[in-house]
Amino acid sequence: ELKVEQNPLFLSMQEGKNYTIYCNYSTTSDRLYWYRQDPGKSLESLFVLLSNGAVKQEGRLMASLDTKARLSTLHITAAVHDLSATYFCAVDDFTSGSRLTFGEGTQLTVNP
Amino acid sequence: NAGVTQTPKFQVLKTGQSMTLQCAQDMNHEYMSWYRQDPGMGLRLIHYSVGAGITDQGEVPNGYNVSRSTTEDFPLRLLSAAPSQTSVYFCASLQKGTTYGYTFGSGTRLTVV
Protein backbone atom coordinates (compact mmCIF):
# COMPACT_ATOMS: atom_id res chain seq x y z
CA GLU A 1 0.00 0.00 0.00
CA LEU A 2 1.37 3.34 -1.04
CA LYS A 3 1.78 5.83 1.80
CA VAL A 4 2.57 9.51 1.46
CA GLU A 5 3.77 11.61 4.38
CA GLN A 6 4.21 15.34 4.49
CA ASN A 7 5.96 17.44 7.03
CA PRO A 8 5.43 19.76 8.60
CA LEU A 9 1.65 19.64 8.77
CA PHE A 10 1.46 23.22 10.00
CA LEU A 11 3.88 25.98 9.10
CA SER A 12 3.75 29.57 10.23
CA MET A 13 6.38 31.82 8.77
CA GLN A 14 7.17 35.47 8.33
CA GLU A 15 7.15 37.25 5.04
CA GLY A 16 10.54 37.25 3.40
CA LYS A 17 11.68 33.97 4.95
CA ASN A 18 12.53 30.71 3.19
CA TYR A 19 11.25 27.26 4.09
CA THR A 20 10.88 23.74 2.71
CA ILE A 21 7.98 21.29 2.83
CA TYR A 22 8.91 17.62 2.60
CA CYS A 23 6.99 14.78 0.99
CA ASN A 24 8.06 11.18 1.53
CA TYR A 25 6.40 8.23 -0.17
CA SER A 26 6.71 4.53 0.43
CA THR A 27 6.98 2.81 -2.97
CA THR A 28 8.25 3.55 -6.43
CA SER A 29 5.98 5.74 -8.50
CA ASP A 30 5.68 7.22 -11.96
CA ARG A 31 4.99 10.76 -10.99
CA LEU A 32 4.46 13.18 -8.16
CA TYR A 33 2.18 16.20 -7.99
CA TRP A 34 2.01 19.30 -5.86
CA TYR A 35 -1.32 21.05 -5.37
CA ARG A 36 -2.44 24.19 -3.64
CA GLN A 37 -5.81 24.55 -1.91
CA ASP A 38 -7.28 27.78 -0.57
CA PRO A 39 -9.96 27.53 2.15
CA GLY A 40 -13.27 26.34 0.75
CA LYS A 41 -11.82 25.99 -2.74
CA SER A 42 -10.77 23.21 -5.07
CA LEU A 43 -7.24 22.01 -5.77
CA GLU A 44 -4.96 23.94 -8.09
CA SER A 45 -2.16 22.08 -9.82
CA LEU A 46 1.27 23.56 -9.11
CA PHE A 47 3.82 21.05 -10.38
CA VAL A 48 4.03 17.65 -12.02
CA LEU A 49 7.37 15.89 -11.46
CA LEU A 50 8.00 13.00 -13.81
CA SER A 51 11.53 11.76 -13.28
CA ASN A 52 14.40 11.52 -10.87
CA GLY A 53 16.14 14.84 -10.44
CA ALA A 54 13.25 16.82 -11.88
CA VAL A 55 13.14 20.41 -10.71
CA LYS A 56 10.40 22.89 -11.53
CA GLN A 57 10.00 26.49 -10.48
CA GLU A 58 7.13 28.93 -10.59
CA GLY A 59 7.55 32.27 -8.93
CA ARG A 60 8.58 31.79 -5.30
CA LEU A 61 7.94 28.05 -5.35
CA MET A 62 10.36 25.37 -6.46
CA ALA A 63 9.69 21.63 -6.41
CA SER A 64 12.15 18.78 -6.78
CA LEU A 65 12.01 15.00 -6.92
CA ASP A 66 14.47 12.35 -5.77
CA THR A 67 12.99 8.99 -6.72
CA LYS A 68 15.83 7.01 -5.12
CA ALA A 69 15.15 8.62 -1.75
CA ARG A 70 11.38 8.66 -2.47
CA LEU A 71 11.38 12.29 -1.49
CA SER A 72 10.01 15.46 -2.98
CA THR A 73 10.48 18.96 -1.63
CA LEU A 74 8.57 22.19 -2.12
CA HIS A 75 10.81 25.14 -1.38
CA ILE A 76 9.38 28.56 -0.65
CA THR A 77 11.62 31.54 -1.27
CA ALA A 78 10.98 34.95 0.31
CA ALA A 79 7.45 34.07 1.35
CA VAL A 80 4.60 36.52 0.84
CA HIS A 81 1.14 36.56 2.42
CA ASP A 82 -0.50 35.40 -0.84
CA LEU A 83 1.22 32.04 -0.48
CA SER A 84 -0.88 31.23 2.59
CA ALA A 85 -2.79 28.05 1.70
CA THR A 86 -2.69 24.30 2.20
CA TYR A 87 -0.21 22.43 0.03
CA PHE A 88 -0.63 18.79 -0.86
CA CYS A 89 1.72 16.37 -2.49
CA ALA A 90 0.22 13.36 -4.25
CA VAL A 91 1.78 10.30 -5.80
CA ASP A 92 0.34 8.51 -8.81
CA ASP A 93 0.20 4.75 -9.02
CA PHE A 94 -0.18 3.72 -12.63
CA THR A 95 -0.06 -0.01 -11.99
CA SER A 96 -3.83 -0.25 -12.43
CA GLY A 97 -5.13 2.80 -14.16
CA SER A 98 -4.33 5.97 -12.35
CA ARG A 99 -4.73 6.36 -8.61
CA LEU A 100 -3.60 9.36 -6.60
CA THR A 101 -2.51 8.94 -2.99
CA PHE A 102 -2.34 12.25 -1.13
CA GLY A 103 -0.31 13.42 1.78
CA GLU A 104 -2.16 15.00 4.71
CA GLY A 105 -1.35 18.49 3.52
CA THR A 106 0.75 21.33 4.94
CA GLN A 107 -1.19 24.33 6.14
CA LEU A 108 1.02 27.33 5.47
CA THR A 109 0.41 30.71 7.06
CA VAL A 110 2.61 33.62 6.05
CA ASN A 111 2.49 36.48 8.52
CA PRO A 112 3.25 40.09 7.58
CA ASN B 1 -14.11 24.40 -22.09
CA ALA B 2 -15.89 24.11 -18.77
CA GLY B 3 -13.34 21.62 -17.38
CA VAL B 4 -14.75 19.37 -14.64
CA THR B 5 -18.25 20.29 -13.49
CA GLN B 6 -19.69 18.97 -10.24
CA THR B 7 -23.26 19.31 -9.06
CA PRO B 8 -24.65 20.10 -6.60
CA LYS B 9 -22.23 22.34 -4.72
CA PHE B 10 -23.96 21.80 -1.39
CA GLN B 11 -26.31 19.09 -0.16
CA VAL B 12 -27.88 18.10 3.14
CA LEU B 13 -29.20 14.56 3.45
CA LYS B 14 -30.96 12.67 6.17
CA THR B 15 -29.50 9.39 7.31
CA GLY B 16 -30.66 6.59 5.04
CA GLN B 17 -31.43 8.76 2.03
CA SER B 18 -29.77 8.11 -1.30
CA MET B 19 -28.47 10.58 -3.81
CA THR B 20 -26.18 10.97 -6.80
CA LEU B 21 -23.33 13.41 -7.08
CA GLN B 22 -22.80 14.41 -10.68
CA CYS B 23 -19.45 14.87 -12.40
CA ALA B 24 -18.97 15.80 -16.04
CA GLN B 25 -15.88 16.77 -18.03
CA ASP B 26 -15.65 18.12 -21.55
CA MET B 27 -11.94 17.50 -22.17
CA ASN B 28 -12.29 13.91 -23.45
CA HIS B 29 -10.16 12.65 -20.57
CA GLU B 30 -9.98 8.87 -20.17
CA TYR B 31 -9.27 8.83 -16.45
CA MET B 32 -11.80 10.03 -13.89
CA SER B 33 -11.89 9.59 -10.15
CA TRP B 34 -13.75 10.54 -7.00
CA TYR B 35 -12.09 11.67 -3.77
CA ARG B 36 -13.39 12.66 -0.40
CA GLN B 37 -11.69 15.21 1.78
CA ASP B 38 -11.97 15.14 5.53
CA PRO B 39 -10.16 17.47 7.95
CA GLY B 40 -6.60 16.36 8.67
CA MET B 41 -6.76 13.40 6.29
CA GLY B 42 -5.95 14.83 2.91
CA LEU B 43 -7.96 13.38 0.04
CA ARG B 44 -8.83 9.73 -0.20
CA LEU B 45 -9.75 7.86 -3.36
CA ILE B 46 -13.27 6.40 -3.45
CA HIS B 47 -13.62 4.99 -6.98
CA TYR B 48 -11.89 5.55 -10.27
CA SER B 49 -12.31 4.79 -13.96
CA VAL B 50 -9.82 4.38 -16.79
CA GLY B 51 -12.44 4.65 -19.50
CA ALA B 52 -16.09 4.21 -20.39
CA GLY B 53 -17.44 0.96 -18.99
CA ILE B 54 -14.47 0.40 -16.65
CA THR B 55 -14.49 1.25 -12.95
CA ASP B 56 -12.59 0.09 -9.90
CA GLN B 57 -12.50 0.64 -6.17
CA GLY B 58 -10.20 2.99 -4.41
CA GLU B 59 -9.19 3.25 -0.76
CA VAL B 60 -12.65 3.98 0.74
CA PRO B 61 -15.34 2.52 -1.57
CA ASN B 62 -17.86 1.23 0.97
CA GLY B 63 -21.26 2.91 0.73
CA TYR B 64 -20.64 4.31 -2.75
CA ASN B 65 -21.34 3.11 -6.27
CA VAL B 66 -20.15 4.47 -9.60
CA SER B 67 -20.73 3.84 -13.27
CA ARG B 68 -19.11 5.18 -16.41
CA SER B 69 -21.44 4.81 -19.37
CA THR B 70 -19.84 7.67 -21.30
CA THR B 71 -16.40 9.26 -21.39
CA GLU B 72 -17.85 12.54 -20.14
CA ASP B 73 -19.83 11.49 -17.07
CA PHE B 74 -18.86 9.75 -13.84
CA PRO B 75 -21.64 9.94 -11.24
CA LEU B 76 -21.14 8.88 -7.63
CA ARG B 77 -24.09 7.30 -5.86
CA LEU B 78 -24.59 7.19 -2.12
CA LEU B 79 -26.78 4.19 -1.49
CA SER B 80 -27.92 4.89 2.08
CA ALA B 81 -26.32 8.01 3.51
CA ALA B 82 -24.62 7.86 6.90
CA PRO B 83 -23.21 10.68 9.06
CA SER B 84 -19.71 9.25 8.40
CA GLN B 85 -20.16 10.26 4.76
CA THR B 86 -20.29 13.93 5.70
CA SER B 87 -17.39 15.28 3.70
CA VAL B 88 -16.31 17.34 0.73
CA TYR B 89 -16.28 15.32 -2.48
CA PHE B 90 -14.05 16.10 -5.43
CA CYS B 91 -14.15 14.67 -8.91
CA ALA B 92 -11.00 14.75 -11.03
CA SER B 93 -10.01 13.83 -14.56
CA LEU B 94 -6.78 13.21 -16.43
CA GLN B 95 -5.79 12.72 -20.04
CA LYS B 96 -4.01 9.38 -20.44
CA GLY B 97 -0.33 9.87 -21.22
CA THR B 98 -0.34 13.57 -20.42
CA THR B 99 2.40 15.38 -18.56
CA TYR B 100 -0.15 17.71 -17.02
CA GLY B 101 -1.80 17.26 -13.67
CA TYR B 102 -5.29 16.16 -12.84
CA THR B 103 -8.09 18.69 -13.26
CA PHE B 104 -10.34 18.88 -10.22
CA GLY B 105 -13.93 19.97 -10.01
CA SER B 106 -15.07 22.62 -7.56
CA GLY B 107 -16.34 20.07 -5.07
CA THR B 108 -19.60 19.07 -3.40
CA ARG B 109 -20.00 19.73 0.30
CA LEU B 110 -22.26 17.01 1.72
CA THR B 111 -23.73 16.95 5.19
CA VAL B 112 -25.60 13.90 6.46
CA VAL B 113 -27.75 14.50 9.52
Tab-separated table of C-alpha atoms in Angstrom:
chain	number	residue	atom	x	y	z
A	1	GLU	CA	0.000	0.000	0.000
A	2	LEU	CA	1.366	3.344	-1.040
A	3	LYS	CA	1.777	5.827	1.803
A	4	VAL	CA	2.573	9.510	1.460
A	5	GLU	CA	3.769	11.606	4.383
A	6	GLN	CA	4.206	15.342	4.485
A	7	ASN	CA	5.956	17.445	7.029
A	8	PRO	CA	5.434	19.764	8.595
A	9	LEU	CA	1.653	19.642	8.768
A	10	PHE	CA	1.464	23.222	10.001
A	11	LEU	CA	3.876	25.976	9.104
A	12	SER	CA	3.751	29.568	10.231
A	13	MET	CA	6.378	31.818	8.771
A	14	GLN	CA	7.174	35.467	8.335
A	15	GLU	CA	7.152	37.249	5.041
A	16	GLY	CA	10.536	37.250	3.401
A	17	LYS	CA	11.676	33.971	4.951
A	18	ASN	CA	12.533	30.706	3.194
A	19	TYR	CA	11.248	27.262	4.087
A	20	THR	CA	10.882	23.740	2.715
A	21	ILE	CA	7.984	21.293	2.828
A	22	TYR	CA	8.908	17.622	2.600
A	23	CYS	CA	6.987	14.784	0.989
A	24	ASN	CA	8.058	11.177	1.529
A	25	TYR	CA	6.403	8.226	-0.174
A	26	SER	CA	6.715	4.525	0.432
A	27	THR	CA	6.985	2.811	-2.968
A	28	THR	CA	8.249	3.553	-6.431
A	29	SER	CA	5.980	5.740	-8.503
A	30	ASP	CA	5.685	7.221	-11.958
A	31	ARG	CA	4.987	10.760	-10.992
A	32	LEU	CA	4.462	13.183	-8.156
A	33	TYR	CA	2.181	16.205	-7.988
A	34	TRP	CA	2.012	19.305	-5.862
A	35	TYR	CA	-1.316	21.048	-5.372
A	36	ARG	CA	-2.437	24.195	-3.643
A	37	GLN	CA	-5.808	24.545	-1.914
A	38	ASP	CA	-7.279	27.778	-0.574
A	39	PRO	CA	-9.956	27.529	2.154
A	40	GLY	CA	-13.269	26.337	0.752
A	41	LYS	CA	-11.816	25.985	-2.744
A	42	SER	CA	-10.773	23.212	-5.072
A	43	LEU	CA	-7.241	22.009	-5.769
A	44	GLU	CA	-4.964	23.938	-8.089
A	45	SER	CA	-2.163	22.077	-9.815
A	46	LEU	CA	1.265	23.559	-9.111
A	47	PHE	CA	3.818	21.048	-10.380
A	48	VAL	CA	4.030	17.649	-12.016
A	49	LEU	CA	7.369	15.890	-11.460
A	50	LEU	CA	7.998	13.003	-13.808
A	51	SER	CA	11.535	11.765	-13.281
A	52	ASN	CA	14.403	11.523	-10.870
A	53	GLY	CA	16.143	14.836	-10.440
A	54	ALA	CA	13.252	16.821	-11.877
A	55	VAL	CA	13.142	20.414	-10.706
A	56	LYS	CA	10.404	22.889	-11.526
A	57	GLN	CA	10.003	26.492	-10.476
A	58	GLU	CA	7.131	28.925	-10.593
A	59	GLY	CA	7.552	32.268	-8.929
A	60	ARG	CA	8.582	31.793	-5.298
A	61	LEU	CA	7.940	28.054	-5.345
A	62	MET	CA	10.361	25.365	-6.462
A	63	ALA	CA	9.686	21.630	-6.413
A	64	SER	CA	12.146	18.778	-6.783
A	65	LEU	CA	12.015	14.997	-6.917
A	66	ASP	CA	14.469	12.350	-5.769
A	67	THR	CA	12.986	8.988	-6.716
A	68	LYS	CA	15.825	7.011	-5.125
A	69	ALA	CA	15.154	8.619	-1.755
A	70	ARG	CA	11.383	8.659	-2.475
A	71	LEU	CA	11.376	12.287	-1.493
A	72	SER	CA	10.011	15.464	-2.981
A	73	THR	CA	10.485	18.964	-1.635
A	74	LEU	CA	8.574	22.188	-2.120
A	75	HIS	CA	10.809	25.144	-1.378
A	76	ILE	CA	9.384	28.562	-0.651
A	77	THR	CA	11.615	31.543	-1.269
A	78	ALA	CA	10.984	34.949	0.305
A	79	ALA	CA	7.445	34.073	1.347
A	80	VAL	CA	4.600	36.520	0.837
A	81	HIS	CA	1.140	36.556	2.415
A	82	ASP	CA	-0.501	35.405	-0.838
A	83	LEU	CA	1.223	32.035	-0.478
A	84	SER	CA	-0.878	31.233	2.586
A	85	ALA	CA	-2.787	28.047	1.702
A	86	THR	CA	-2.693	24.299	2.200
A	87	TYR	CA	-0.210	22.431	0.027
A	88	PHE	CA	-0.625	18.788	-0.864
A	89	CYS	CA	1.715	16.367	-2.491
A	90	ALA	CA	0.220	13.364	-4.250
A	91	VAL	CA	1.780	10.297	-5.795
A	92	ASP	CA	0.336	8.509	-8.810
A	93	ASP	CA	0.196	4.747	-9.017
A	94	PHE	CA	-0.176	3.720	-12.628
A	95	THR	CA	-0.063	-0.013	-11.990
A	96	SER	CA	-3.826	-0.253	-12.430
A	97	GLY	CA	-5.130	2.795	-14.163
A	98	SER	CA	-4.331	5.966	-12.346
A	99	ARG	CA	-4.731	6.365	-8.613
A	100	LEU	CA	-3.596	9.357	-6.597
A	101	THR	CA	-2.506	8.940	-2.993
A	102	PHE	CA	-2.344	12.255	-1.127
A	103	GLY	CA	-0.314	13.422	1.784
A	104	GLU	CA	-2.163	15.000	4.709
A	105	GLY	CA	-1.352	18.489	3.524
A	106	THR	CA	0.752	21.326	4.936
A	107	GLN	CA	-1.188	24.335	6.145
A	108	LEU	CA	1.024	27.335	5.466
A	109	THR	CA	0.412	30.712	7.064
A	110	VAL	CA	2.610	33.618	6.045
A	111	ASN	CA	2.491	36.475	8.518
A	112	PRO	CA	3.253	40.091	7.577
B	1	ASN	CA	-14.108	24.403	-22.090
B	2	ALA	CA	-15.893	24.107	-18.771
B	3	GLY	CA	-13.344	21.621	-17.379
B	4	VAL	CA	-14.749	19.375	-14.644
B	5	THR	CA	-18.245	20.289	-13.486
B	6	GLN	CA	-19.690	18.974	-10.243
B	7	THR	CA	-23.258	19.314	-9.064
B	8	PRO	CA	-24.651	20.099	-6.596
B	9	LYS	CA	-22.226	22.339	-4.719
B	10	PHE	CA	-23.962	21.804	-1.389
B	11	GLN	CA	-26.308	19.093	-0.161
B	12	VAL	CA	-27.876	18.103	3.143
B	13	LEU	CA	-29.205	14.563	3.449
B	14	LYS	CA	-30.961	12.667	6.167
B	15	THR	CA	-29.504	9.388	7.311
B	16	GLY	CA	-30.665	6.593	5.041
B	17	GLN	CA	-31.430	8.759	2.026
B	18	SER	CA	-29.773	8.111	-1.300
B	19	MET	CA	-28.468	10.575	-3.813
B	20	THR	CA	-26.180	10.967	-6.805
B	21	LEU	CA	-23.325	13.409	-7.083
B	22	GLN	CA	-22.796	14.408	-10.679
B	23	CYS	CA	-19.447	14.874	-12.404
B	24	ALA	CA	-18.965	15.804	-16.042
B	25	GLN	CA	-15.881	16.771	-18.032
B	26	ASP	CA	-15.653	18.121	-21.551
B	27	MET	CA	-11.942	17.502	-22.173
B	28	ASN	CA	-12.290	13.909	-23.455
B	29	HIS	CA	-10.161	12.647	-20.565
B	30	GLU	CA	-9.977	8.872	-20.170
B	31	TYR	CA	-9.266	8.835	-16.449
B	32	MET	CA	-11.797	10.029	-13.892
B	33	SER	CA	-11.895	9.587	-10.153
B	34	TRP	CA	-13.748	10.538	-6.996
B	35	TYR	CA	-12.095	11.667	-3.770
B	36	ARG	CA	-13.391	12.655	-0.397
B	37	GLN	CA	-11.691	15.213	1.779
B	38	ASP	CA	-11.971	15.137	5.532
B	39	PRO	CA	-10.162	17.468	7.954
B	40	GLY	CA	-6.604	16.363	8.667
B	41	MET	CA	-6.759	13.402	6.287
B	42	GLY	CA	-5.953	14.832	2.910
B	43	LEU	CA	-7.959	13.383	0.036
B	44	ARG	CA	-8.829	9.726	-0.197
B	45	LEU	CA	-9.748	7.857	-3.358
B	46	ILE	CA	-13.272	6.398	-3.448
B	47	HIS	CA	-13.622	4.991	-6.981
B	48	TYR	CA	-11.889	5.545	-10.266
B	49	SER	CA	-12.310	4.786	-13.957
B	50	VAL	CA	-9.823	4.375	-16.789
B	51	GLY	CA	-12.441	4.654	-19.498
B	52	ALA	CA	-16.087	4.208	-20.387
B	53	GLY	CA	-17.436	0.956	-18.987
B	54	ILE	CA	-14.473	0.399	-16.648
B	55	THR	CA	-14.493	1.250	-12.948
B	56	ASP	CA	-12.595	0.088	-9.904
B	57	GLN	CA	-12.498	0.640	-6.172
B	58	GLY	CA	-10.195	2.994	-4.407
B	59	GLU	CA	-9.193	3.252	-0.762
B	60	VAL	CA	-12.647	3.975	0.736
B	61	PRO	CA	-15.345	2.522	-1.574
B	62	ASN	CA	-17.864	1.232	0.969
B	63	GLY	CA	-21.256	2.910	0.727
B	64	TYR	CA	-20.640	4.309	-2.748
B	65	ASN	CA	-21.337	3.114	-6.266
B	66	VAL	CA	-20.154	4.466	-9.596
B	67	SER	CA	-20.727	3.836	-13.271
B	68	ARG	CA	-19.108	5.185	-16.410
B	69	SER	CA	-21.437	4.806	-19.368
B	70	THR	CA	-19.835	7.672	-21.301
B	71	THR	CA	-16.401	9.260	-21.388
B	72	GLU	CA	-17.846	12.541	-20.137
B	73	ASP	CA	-19.829	11.494	-17.067
B	74	PHE	CA	-18.858	9.753	-13.841
B	75	PRO	CA	-21.643	9.939	-11.236
B	76	LEU	CA	-21.139	8.880	-7.630
B	77	ARG	CA	-24.095	7.296	-5.861
B	78	LEU	CA	-24.589	7.186	-2.121
B	79	LEU	CA	-26.783	4.193	-1.493
B	80	SER	CA	-27.916	4.894	2.083
B	81	ALA	CA	-26.323	8.007	3.511
B	82	ALA	CA	-24.622	7.864	6.900
B	83	PRO	CA	-23.207	10.684	9.057
B	84	SER	CA	-19.710	9.246	8.398
B	85	GLN	CA	-20.163	10.264	4.763
B	86	THR	CA	-20.289	13.932	5.700
B	87	SER	CA	-17.386	15.284	3.699
B	88	VAL	CA	-16.307	17.337	0.728
B	89	TYR	CA	-16.278	15.320	-2.482
B	90	PHE	CA	-14.049	16.097	-5.434
B	91	CYS	CA	-14.147	14.673	-8.912
B	92	ALA	CA	-10.997	14.747	-11.027
B	93	SER	CA	-10.013	13.833	-14.565
B	94	LEU	CA	-6.782	13.206	-16.428
B	95	GLN	CA	-5.790	12.718	-20.036
B	96	LYS	CA	-4.008	9.377	-20.445
B	97	GLY	CA	-0.326	9.866	-21.217
B	98	THR	CA	-0.335	13.565	-20.420
B	99	THR	CA	2.399	15.379	-18.562
B	100	TYR	CA	-0.152	17.714	-17.022
B	101	GLY	CA	-1.803	17.261	-13.672
B	102	TYR	CA	-5.292	16.165	-12.836
B	103	THR	CA	-8.093	18.686	-13.256
B	104	PHE	CA	-10.336	18.882	-10.216
B	105	GLY	CA	-13.934	19.967	-10.005
B	106	SER	CA	-15.068	22.619	-7.560
B	107	GLY	CA	-16.343	20.069	-5.066
B	108	THR	CA	-19.604	19.067	-3.398
B	109	ARG	CA	-20.004	19.732	0.303
B	110	LEU	CA	-22.258	17.013	1.725
B	111	THR	CA	-23.728	16.951	5.194
B	112	VAL	CA	-25.601	13.897	6.456
B	113	VAL	CA	-27.754	14.502	9.524
